[in-house]
JSON list of C-alpha atoms in Angstrom, two decimals:
[
{"chain": "A", "resi": 240, "resn": "MET", "atom": "CA", "xyz": [-114.04, 22.81, -71.55]},
{"chain": "A", "resi": 241, "resn": "PRO", "atom": "CA", "xyz": [-112.01, 25.58, -70.79]},
{"chain": "A", "resi": 242, "resn": "GLN", "atom": "CA", "xyz": [-108.00, 24.28, -69.14]},
{"chain": "A", "resi": 243, "resn": "ILE", "atom": "CA", "xyz": [-105.47, 26.29, -67.28]},
{"chain": "A", "resi": 244, "resn": "ARG", "atom": "CA", "xyz": [-102.16, 24.24, -68.32]},
{"chain": "A", "resi": 245, "resn": "ILE", "atom": "CA", "xyz": [-99.39, 25.27, -65.34]},
{"chain": "A", "resi": 246, "resn": "GLU", "atom": "CA", "xyz": [-95.91, 23.84, -66.22]},
{"chain": "A", "resi": 247, "resn": "SER", "atom": "CA", "xyz": [-93.43, 24.80, -63.19]},
{"chain": "A", "resi": 248, "resn": "VAL", "atom": "CA", "xyz": [-89.62, 24.08, -63.69]},
{"chain": "A", "resi": 249, "resn": "LYS", "atom": "CA", "xyz": [-88.19, 24.12, -60.11]},
{"chain": "A", "resi": 250, "resn": "GLY", "atom": "CA", "xyz": [-84.94, 26.53, -59.81]},
{"chain": "A", "resi": 251, "resn": "GLN", "atom": "CA", "xyz": [-82.00, 24.67, -59.19]},
{"chain": "A", "resi": 252, "resn": "ILE", "atom": "CA", "xyz": [-79.25, 26.32, -56.38]},
{"chain": "A", "resi": 253, "resn": "GLY", "atom": "CA", "xyz": [-75.60, 26.03, -57.45]},
{"chain": "A", "resi": 254, "resn": "MET", "atom": "CA", "xyz": [-72.87, 25.78, -54.91]},
{"chain": "A", "resi": 255, "resn": "ARG", "atom": "CA", "xyz": [-68.83, 26.55, -55.36]},
{"chain": "A", "resi": 256, "resn": "THR", "atom": "CA", "xyz": [-67.22, 26.18, -52.80]},
{"chain": "A", "resi": 257, "resn": "ASN", "atom": "CA", "xyz": [-63.44, 27.02, -51.70]},
{"chain": "A", "resi": 258, "resn": "PRO", "atom": "CA", "xyz": [-62.37, 24.80, -48.56]},
{"chain": "A", "resi": 259, "resn": "ALA", "atom": "CA", "xyz": [-60.61, 26.54, -46.06]},
{"chain": "A", "resi": 260, "resn": "THR", "atom": "CA", "xyz": [-56.41, 26.17, -45.82]},
{"chain": "A", "resi": 261, "resn": "GLN", "atom": "CA", "xyz": [-54.31, 26.29, -42.75]},
{"chain": "A", "resi": 262, "resn": "THR", "atom": "CA", "xyz": [-50.72, 25.88, -42.34]},
{"chain": "A", "resi": 263, "resn": "ILE", "atom": "CA", "xyz": [-49.34, 25.94, -39.04]},
{"chain": "A", "resi": 264, "resn": "GLU", "atom": "CA", "xyz": [-45.07, 25.67, -38.78]},
{"chain": "A", "resi": 265, "resn": "GLN", "atom": "CA", "xyz": [-43.06, 26.04, -35.34]},
{"chain": "A", "resi": 266, "resn": "PRO", "atom": "CA", "xyz": [-39.56, 27.10, -35.61]},
{"chain": "A", "resi": 267, "resn": "LYS", "atom": "CA", "xyz": [-37.21, 25.38, -33.48]},
{"chain": "A", "resi": 268, "resn": "PRO", "atom": "CA", "xyz": [-36.56, 26.83, -30.40]},
{"chain": "A", "resi": 269, "resn": "ILE", "atom": "CA", "xyz": [-33.29, 29.41, -30.21]},
{"chain": "A", "resi": 270, "resn": "VAL", "atom": "CA", "xyz": [-30.84, 26.71, -27.46]},
{"chain": "A", "resi": 271, "resn": "GLU", "atom": "CA", "xyz": [-27.87, 28.25, -26.63]},
{"chain": "A", "resi": 272, "resn": "ILE", "atom": "CA", "xyz": [-25.83, 26.08, -24.18]},
{"chain": "A", "resi": 273, "resn": "GLN", "atom": "CA", "xyz": [-22.70, 26.47, -22.89]},
{"chain": "A", "resi": 274, "resn": "GLN", "atom": "CA", "xyz": [-20.44, 24.39, -21.13]},
{"chain": "A", "resi": 275, "resn": "LEU", "atom": "CA", "xyz": [-17.40, 25.25, -19.12]},
{"chain": "A", "resi": 276, "resn": "PRO", "atom": "CA", "xyz": [-15.00, 22.16, -18.94]},
{"chain": "A", "resi": 277, "resn": "ALA", "atom": "CA", "xyz": [-14.40, 20.85, -14.72]},
{"chain": "A", "resi": 278, "resn": "GLU", "atom": "CA", "xyz": [-11.36, 21.76, -12.64]},
{"chain": "A", "resi": 279, "resn": "MET", "atom": "CA", "xyz": [-9.39, 18.46, -11.29]},
{"chain": "A", "resi": 280, "resn": "HIS", "atom": "CA", "xyz": [-6.64, 19.12, -8.51]},
{"chain": "A", "resi": 281, "resn": "ILE", "atom": "CA", "xyz": [-4.38, 16.08, -7.92]},
{"chain": "A", "resi": 282, "resn": "GLU", "atom": "CA", "xyz": [-2.14, 16.15, -5.11]},
{"chain": "A", "resi": 283, "resn": "ARG", "atom": "CA", "xyz": [-0.11, 13.04, -4.72]},
{"chain": "A", "resi": 284, "resn": "ARG", "atom": "CA", "xyz": [2.40, 12.86, -1.76]},
{"chain": "A", "resi": 285, "resn": "PRO", "atom": "CA", "xyz": [4.90, 9.98, -3.62]},
{"chain": "A", "resi": 286, "resn": "SER", "atom": "CA", "xyz": [5.38, 6.54, -2.26]},
{"chain": "A", "resi": 287, "resn": "LYS", "atom": "CA", "xyz": [9.28, 6.46, -0.48]},
{"chain": "A", "resi": 288, "resn": "LEU", "atom": "CA", "xyz": [11.22, 3.20, 0.43]},
{"chain": "A", "resi": 289, "resn": "THR", "atom": "CA", "xyz": [14.07, 3.29, 2.74]},
{"chain": "A", "resi": 290, "resn": "ILE", "atom": "CA", "xyz": [16.62, 0.69, 3.31]},
{"chain": "A", "resi": 291, "resn": "ASP", "atom": "CA", "xyz": [19.05, 0.83, 5.76]},
{"chain": "A", "resi": 292, "resn": "GLN", "atom": "CA", "xyz": [22.30, -1.57, 4.54]},
{"chain": "A", "resi": 293, "resn": "THR", "atom": "CA", "xyz": [23.91, -0.34, 7.74]},
{"chain": "A", "resi": 294, "resn": "LYS", "atom": "CA", "xyz": [23.77, -3.25, 9.86]},
{"chain": "A", "resi": 295, "resn": "ALA", "atom": "CA", "xyz": [24.34, -5.46, 6.94]},
{"chain": "A", "resi": 296, "resn": "TRP", "atom": "CA", "xyz": [28.00, -4.12, 6.24]},
{"chain": "A", "resi": 297, "resn": "GLU", "atom": "CA", "xyz": [28.50, -4.12, 9.68]},
{"chain": "A", "resi": 298, "resn": "ASP", "atom": "CA", "xyz": [28.11, -7.22, 9.71]},
{"chain": "A", "resi": 299, "resn": "MET", "atom": "CA", "xyz": [30.62, -7.96, 6.74]},
{"chain": "A", "resi": 300, "resn": "ASN", "atom": "CA", "xyz": [33.39, -5.77, 8.77]},
{"chain": "A", "resi": 301, "resn": "LEU", "atom": "CA", "xyz": [33.05, -2.79, 5.89]},
{"chain": "A", "resi": 302, "resn": "LYS", "atom": "CA", "xyz": [31.89, -0.13, 8.04]},
{"chain": "A", "resi": 303, "resn": "SER", "atom": "CA", "xyz": [32.20, 3.53, 7.44]},
{"chain": "A", "resi": 304, "resn": "ILE", "atom": "CA", "xyz": [35.11, 5.39, 8.79]},
{"chain": "A", "resi": 305, "resn": "SER", "atom": "CA", "xyz": [33.46, 7.60, 11.31]},
{"chain": "A", "resi": 306, "resn": "ARG", "atom": "CA", "xyz": [31.58, 4.28, 12.34]},
{"chain": "A", "resi": 307, "resn": "LEU", "atom": "CA", "xyz": [35.23, 2.46, 12.67]},
{"chain": "A", "resi": 308, "resn": "VAL", "atom": "CA", "xyz": [36.54, 5.65, 14.65]},
{"chain": "A", "resi": 309, "resn": "GLU", "atom": "CA", "xyz": [33.40, 5.26, 16.97]},
{"chain": "A", "resi": 310, "resn": "GLU", "atom": "CA", "xyz": [34.35, 1.28, 17.84]},
{"chain": "A", "resi": 311, "resn": "PHE", "atom": "CA", "xyz": [37.62, 1.69, 17.76]},
{"chain": "A", "resi": 312, "resn": "ALA", "atom": "CA", "xyz": [37.50, 4.84, 20.36]},
{"chain": "A", "resi": 313, "resn": "GLN", "atom": "CA", "xyz": [34.72, 2.96, 22.18]},
{"chain": "A", "resi": 314, "resn": "GLU", "atom": "CA", "xyz": [37.24, -0.45, 22.32]},
{"chain": "A", "resi": 315, "resn": "GLY", "atom": "CA", "xyz": [40.43, 1.38, 23.15]},
{"chain": "A", "resi": 316, "resn": "ARG", "atom": "CA", "xyz": [38.51, 2.94, 26.43]},
{"chain": "A", "resi": 317, "resn": "SER", "atom": "CA", "xyz": [37.02, -0.78, 27.30]},
{"chain": "A", "resi": 318, "resn": "LYS", "atom": "CA", "xyz": [40.56, -1.76, 27.26]},
{"chain": "A", "resi": 319, "resn": "ALA", "atom": "CA", "xyz": [42.13, 0.99, 29.26]},
{"chain": "A", "resi": 320, "resn": "MET", "atom": "CA", "xyz": [39.29, 0.46, 32.12]},
{"chain": "A", "resi": 321, "resn": "GLU", "atom": "CA", "xyz": [40.23, -3.27, 31.69]},
{"chain": "A", "resi": 322, "resn": "GLY", "atom": "CA", "xyz": [44.18, -2.80, 31.54]},
{"chain": "A", "resi": 323, "resn": "ALA", "atom": "CA", "xyz": [43.44, 0.05, 34.50]},
{"chain": "A", "resi": 324, "resn": "MET", "atom": "CA", "xyz": [41.43, -2.49, 36.54]},
{"chain": "A", "resi": 325, "resn": "ARG", "atom": "CA", "xyz": [43.54, -5.82, 35.95]},
{"chain": "A", "resi": 326, "resn": "ARG", "atom": "CA", "xyz": [46.81, -3.57, 36.94]},
{"chain": "A", "resi": 327, "resn": "ALA", "atom": "CA", "xyz": [44.87, -2.63, 40.37]},
{"chain": "A", "resi": 328, "resn": "GLU", "atom": "CA", "xyz": [44.27, -6.04, 40.89]},
{"chain": "A", "resi": 329, "resn": "GLU", "atom": "CA", "xyz": [47.58, -7.48, 40.61]},
{"chain": "A", "resi": 330, "resn": "GLY", "atom": "CA", "xyz": [49.00, -4.58, 42.85]},
{"chain": "A", "resi": 331, "resn": "ASP", "atom": "CA", "xyz": [46.43, -5.90, 45.60]},
{"chain": "A", "resi": 332, "resn": "GLU", "atom": "CA", "xyz": [47.74, -8.76, 45.05]},
{"chain": "A", "resi": 333, "resn": "LEU", "atom": "CA", "xyz": [50.80, -8.48, 45.55]},
{"chain": "A", "resi": 334, "resn": "MET", "atom": "CA", "xyz": [50.20, -5.78, 48.45]},
{"chain": "A", "resi": 335, "resn": "ARG", "atom": "CA", "xyz": [49.12, -8.72, 50.17]},
{"chain": "A", "resi": 336, "resn": "ILE", "atom": "CA", "xyz": [52.67, -10.46, 49.98]},
{"chain": "A", "resi": 337, "resn": "GLU", "atom": "CA", "xyz": [53.13, -10.33, 53.77]},
{"chain": "A", "resi": 338, "resn": "TYR", "atom": "CA", "xyz": [50.58, -12.89, 54.03]},
{"chain": "A", "resi": 339, "resn": "GLY", "atom": "CA", "xyz": [52.12, -15.39, 52.29]},
{"chain": "A", "resi": 340, "resn": "GLY", "atom": "CA", "xyz": [52.12, -16.87, 49.05]},
{"chain": "A", "resi": 341, "resn": "ASN", "atom": "CA", "xyz": [53.58, -15.96, 45.64]},
{"chain": "A", "resi": 342, "resn": "PRO", "atom": "CA", "xyz": [51.43, -13.99, 43.86]},
{"chain": "A", "resi": 343, "resn": "ILE", "atom": "CA", "xyz": [54.36, -13.02, 41.20]},
{"chain": "A", "resi": 344, "resn": "PRO", "atom": "CA", "xyz": [54.18, -16.86, 38.88]},
{"chain": "A", "resi": 345, "resn": "GLY", "atom": "CA", "xyz": [49.87, -16.64, 39.00]},
{"chain": "A", "resi": 346, "resn": "ILE", "atom": "CA", "xyz": [50.10, -13.21, 37.41]},
{"chain": "A", "resi": 347, "resn": "ALA", "atom": "CA", "xyz": [52.84, -13.82, 34.79]},
{"chain": "A", "resi": 348, "resn": "LYS", "atom": "CA", "xyz": [50.65, -17.39, 33.93]},
{"chain": "A", "resi": 349, "resn": "ARG", "atom": "CA", "xyz": [47.28, -15.13, 33.70]},
{"chain": "A", "resi": 350, "resn": "ASN", "atom": "CA", "xyz": [49.11, -12.10, 31.39]},
{"chain": "A", "resi": 351, "resn": "SER", "atom": "CA", "xyz": [51.44, -14.63, 29.57]},
{"chain": "A", "resi": 352, "resn": "GLU", "atom": "CA", "xyz": [47.67, -16.88, 28.38]},
{"chain": "A", "resi": 353, "resn": "ARG", "atom": "CA", "xyz": [46.19, -14.95, 25.18]},
{"chain": "A", "resi": 354, "resn": "PRO", "atom": "CA", "xyz": [42.05, -15.81, 25.09]},
{"chain": "A", "resi": 355, "resn": "GLU", "atom": "CA", "xyz": [40.74, -18.04, 22.36]},
{"chain": "A", "resi": 356, "resn": "ALA", "atom": "CA", "xyz": [40.34, -16.65, 19.17]},
{"chain": "A", "resi": 357, "resn": "SER", "atom": "CA", "xyz": [36.73, -17.13, 18.16]},
{"chain": "A", "resi": 358, "resn": "PHE", "atom": "CA", "xyz": [36.20, -17.48, 13.99]},
{"chain": "A", "resi": 359, "resn": "ASN", "atom": "CA", "xyz": [32.66, -16.93, 11.93]},
{"chain": "A", "resi": 360, "resn": "ILE", "atom": "CA", "xyz": [32.13, -15.93, 7.84]},
{"chain": "A", "resi": 361, "resn": "GLY", "atom": "CA", "xyz": [32.83, -12.52, 8.29]},
{"chain": "A", "resi": 362, "resn": "PHE", "atom": "CA", "xyz": [31.33, -11.61, 4.21]},
{"chain": "A", "resi": 363, "resn": "ILE", "atom": "CA", "xyz": [27.74, -13.01, 5.42]},
{"chain": "A", "resi": 364, "resn": "PRO", "atom": "CA", "xyz": [25.56, -10.45, 7.05]},
{"chain": "A", "resi": 365, "resn": "SER", "atom": "CA", "xyz": [23.52, -11.93, 9.47]},
{"chain": "A", "resi": 366, "resn": "PRO", "atom": "CA", "xyz": [19.43, -12.31, 9.19]},
{"chain": "A", "resi": 367, "resn": "PHE", "atom": "CA", "xyz": [16.88, -9.19, 9.15]},
{"chain": "A", "resi": 368, "resn": "SER", "atom": "CA", "xyz": [19.85, -6.74, 8.93]},
{"chain": "A", "resi": 369, "resn": "VAL", "atom": "CA", "xyz": [19.01, -5.31, 5.74]},
{"chain": "A", "resi": 370, "resn": "LYS", "atom": "CA", "xyz": [16.28, -2.75, 7.41]},
{"chain": "A", "resi": 371, "resn": "LEU", "atom": "CA", "xyz": [13.15, -1.65, 4.78]},
{"chain": "A", "resi": 372, "resn": "HIS", "atom": "CA", "xyz": [10.77, 1.00, 5.65]},
{"chain": "A", "resi": 373, "resn": "TYR", "atom": "CA", "xyz": [7.64, 1.67, 2.88]},
{"chain": "A", "resi": 374, "resn": "GLU", "atom": "CA", "xyz": [5.49, 4.73, 2.59]},
{"chain": "A", "resi": 375, "resn": "SER", "atom": "CA", "xyz": [2.77, 4.26, 0.59]},
{"chain": "A", "resi": 376, "resn": "SER", "atom": "CA", "xyz": [1.66, 7.09, -1.41]},
{"chain": "A", "resi": 377, "resn": "VAL", "atom": "CA", "xyz": [-1.21, 9.24, -1.25]},
{"chain": "A", "resi": 378, "resn": "LEU", "atom": "CA", "xyz": [-3.23, 10.46, -3.70]},
{"chain": "A", "resi": 379, "resn": "ASP", "atom": "CA", "xyz": [-6.18, 13.55, -3.41]},
{"chain": "A", "resi": 380, "resn": "ILE", "atom": "CA", "xyz": [-8.30, 14.16, -6.17]},
{"chain": "A", "resi": 381, "resn": "GLN", "atom": "CA", "xyz": [-10.63, 16.90, -5.72]},
{"chain": "A", "resi": 382, "resn": "TRP", "atom": "CA", "xyz": [-13.34, 17.72, -8.48]},
{"chain": "A", "resi": 383, "resn": "THR", "atom": "CA", "xyz": [-14.53, 21.31, -9.32]},
{"chain": "A", "resi": 384, "resn": "ARG", "atom": "CA", "xyz": [-17.77, 20.01, -11.54]},
{"chain": "A", "resi": 385, "resn": "ARG", "atom": "CA", "xyz": [-19.29, 23.82, -13.47]},
{"chain": "A", "resi": 386, "resn": "GLU", "atom": "CA", "xyz": [-22.74, 23.63, -14.02]},
{"chain": "A", "resi": 387, "resn": "PRO", "atom": "CA", "xyz": [-23.70, 24.38, -18.05]},
{"chain": "A", "resi": 388, "resn": "MET", "atom": "CA", "xyz": [-25.27, 27.51, -18.78]},
{"chain": "A", "resi": 389, "resn": "ILE", "atom": "CA", "xyz": [-28.37, 27.20, -21.36]},
{"chain": "A", "resi": 390, "resn": "GLN", "atom": "CA", "xyz": [-30.52, 29.81, -22.91]},
{"chain": "A", "resi": 391, "resn": "MET", "atom": "CA", "xyz": [-33.46, 29.28, -24.54]},
{"chain": "A", "resi": 392, "resn": "GLU", "atom": "CA", "xyz": [-35.64, 31.64, -26.48]},
{"chain": "A", "resi": 393, "resn": "PRO", "atom": "CA", "xyz": [-38.88, 29.92, -27.47]},
{"chain": "A", "resi": 394, "resn": "GLN", "atom": "CA", "xyz": [-40.39, 31.01, -31.54]},
{"chain": "A", "resi": 395, "resn": "LYS", "atom": "CA", "xyz": [-43.68, 31.01, -31.64]},
{"chain": "A", "resi": 396, "resn": "PRO", "atom": "CA", "xyz": [-45.43, 29.06, -33.76]},
{"chain": "A", "resi": 397, "resn": "VAL", "atom": "CA", "xyz": [-46.41, 30.29, -37.22]},
{"chain": "A", "resi": 398, "resn": "ILE", "atom": "CA", "xyz": [-49.87, 30.28, -38.46]},
{"chain": "A", "resi": 399, "resn": "GLU", "atom": "CA", "xyz": [-51.64, 31.27, -42.04]},
{"chain": "A", "resi": 400, "resn": "TYR", "atom": "CA", "xyz": [-55.05, 30.48, -42.48]},
{"chain": "A", "resi": 401, "resn": "GLU", "atom": "CA", "xyz": [-57.22, 31.41, -45.27]},
{"chain": "A", "resi": 402, "resn": "PRO", "atom": "CA", "xyz": [-60.87, 30.84, -44.48]},
{"chain": "A", "resi": 403, "resn": "GLY", "atom": "CA", "xyz": [-62.88, 28.82, -47.20]},
{"chain": "A", "resi": 404, "resn": "LYS", "atom": "CA", "xyz": [-65.75, 30.44, -49.25]},
{"chain": "A", "resi": 405, "resn": "VAL", "atom": "CA", "xyz": [-69.30, 28.88, -50.19]},
{"chain": "A", "resi": 406, "resn": "ASP", "atom": "CA", "xyz": [-70.62, 30.96, -52.97]},
{"chain": "A", "resi": 407, "resn": "ILE", "atom": "CA", "xyz": [-74.32, 30.36, -53.77]},
{"chain": "A", "resi": 408, "resn": "TYR", "atom": "CA", "xyz": [-75.79, 31.26, -57.28]},
{"chain": "A", "resi": 409, "resn": "MET", "atom": "CA", "xyz": [-78.30, 30.27, -58.89]},
{"chain": "A", "resi": 410, "resn": "GLU", "atom": "CA", "xyz": [-77.94, 27.82, -61.61]},
{"chain": "A", "resi": 411, "resn": "ARG", "atom": "CA", "xyz": [-81.34, 27.08, -62.88]},
{"chain": "A", "resi": 412, "resn": "GLU", "atom": "CA", "xyz": [-84.22, 30.04, -62.38]},
{"chain": "A", "resi": 413, "resn": "PRO", "atom": "CA", "xyz": [-87.63, 28.88, -61.58]},
{"chain": "A", "resi": 414, "resn": "SER", "atom": "CA", "xyz": [-90.55, 29.56, -63.72]},
{"chain": "A", "resi": 415, "resn": "LEU", "atom": "CA", "xyz": [-94.04, 29.22, -63.33]},
{"chain": "A", "resi": 416, "resn": "LYS", "atom": "CA", "xyz": [-95.85, 28.96, -66.81]},
{"chain": "A", "resi": 417, "resn": "MET", "atom": "CA", "xyz": [-99.63, 29.01, -67.26]},
{"chain": "A", "resi": 418, "resn": "ASP", "atom": "CA", "xyz": [-101.82, 28.89, -70.45]},
{"chain": "A", "resi": 419, "resn": "PHE", "atom": "CA", "xyz": [-105.53, 28.74, -70.31]},
{"chain": "A", "resi": 420, "resn": "VAL", "atom": "CA", "xyz": [-106.72, 26.88, -73.28]},
{"chain": "A", "resi": 421, "resn": "ASN", "atom": "CA", "xyz": [-110.83, 26.76, -74.67]},
{"chain": "A", "resi": 422, "resn": "LEU", "atom": "CA", "xyz": [-111.52, 30.00, -72.83]},
{"chain": "A", "resi": 423, "resn": "GLU", "atom": "CA", "xyz": [-113.60, 31.98, -74.21]},
{"chain": "A", "resi": 424, "resn": "VAL", "atom": "CA", "xyz": [-114.33, 35.38, -73.33]}
]
């Protein structure tokens, strides 16, 4: 019986791949910052303490020369006026002698009596004789702030890309083999 024998071998495709590679590098930006210092201005009026002891020294009879001269002059004027007034009154009394009476013994008695002297401790000043005045200090602070100067230059990313590659080849070639058996020609 005639036969046809067919033998086939399938073809086989091979693939070789090189994968794609990609690298991305982001350089840092170039930044320049400049900060000028702030300015501070201070104005200060110092505190002031005033102590006036004049009255305390006067109370202890330790007066300044100018004050003593002033007081003695005032007292001299006052005593002179009192003496003038007393003499004028005594003169008026003596002028009226014709109306009777004896004014001379009364005048003599008044002029011979001394006023009673008062005594006080002289070395202790009176309360609150020292005067204090205080002005507190004033402090004015002014700031001048300076803004920072910032310069920035961004950097573009560095991208390297190598595309992938695929090689396709025939690993096994296809074949077809035909045989004819028992065929008579």
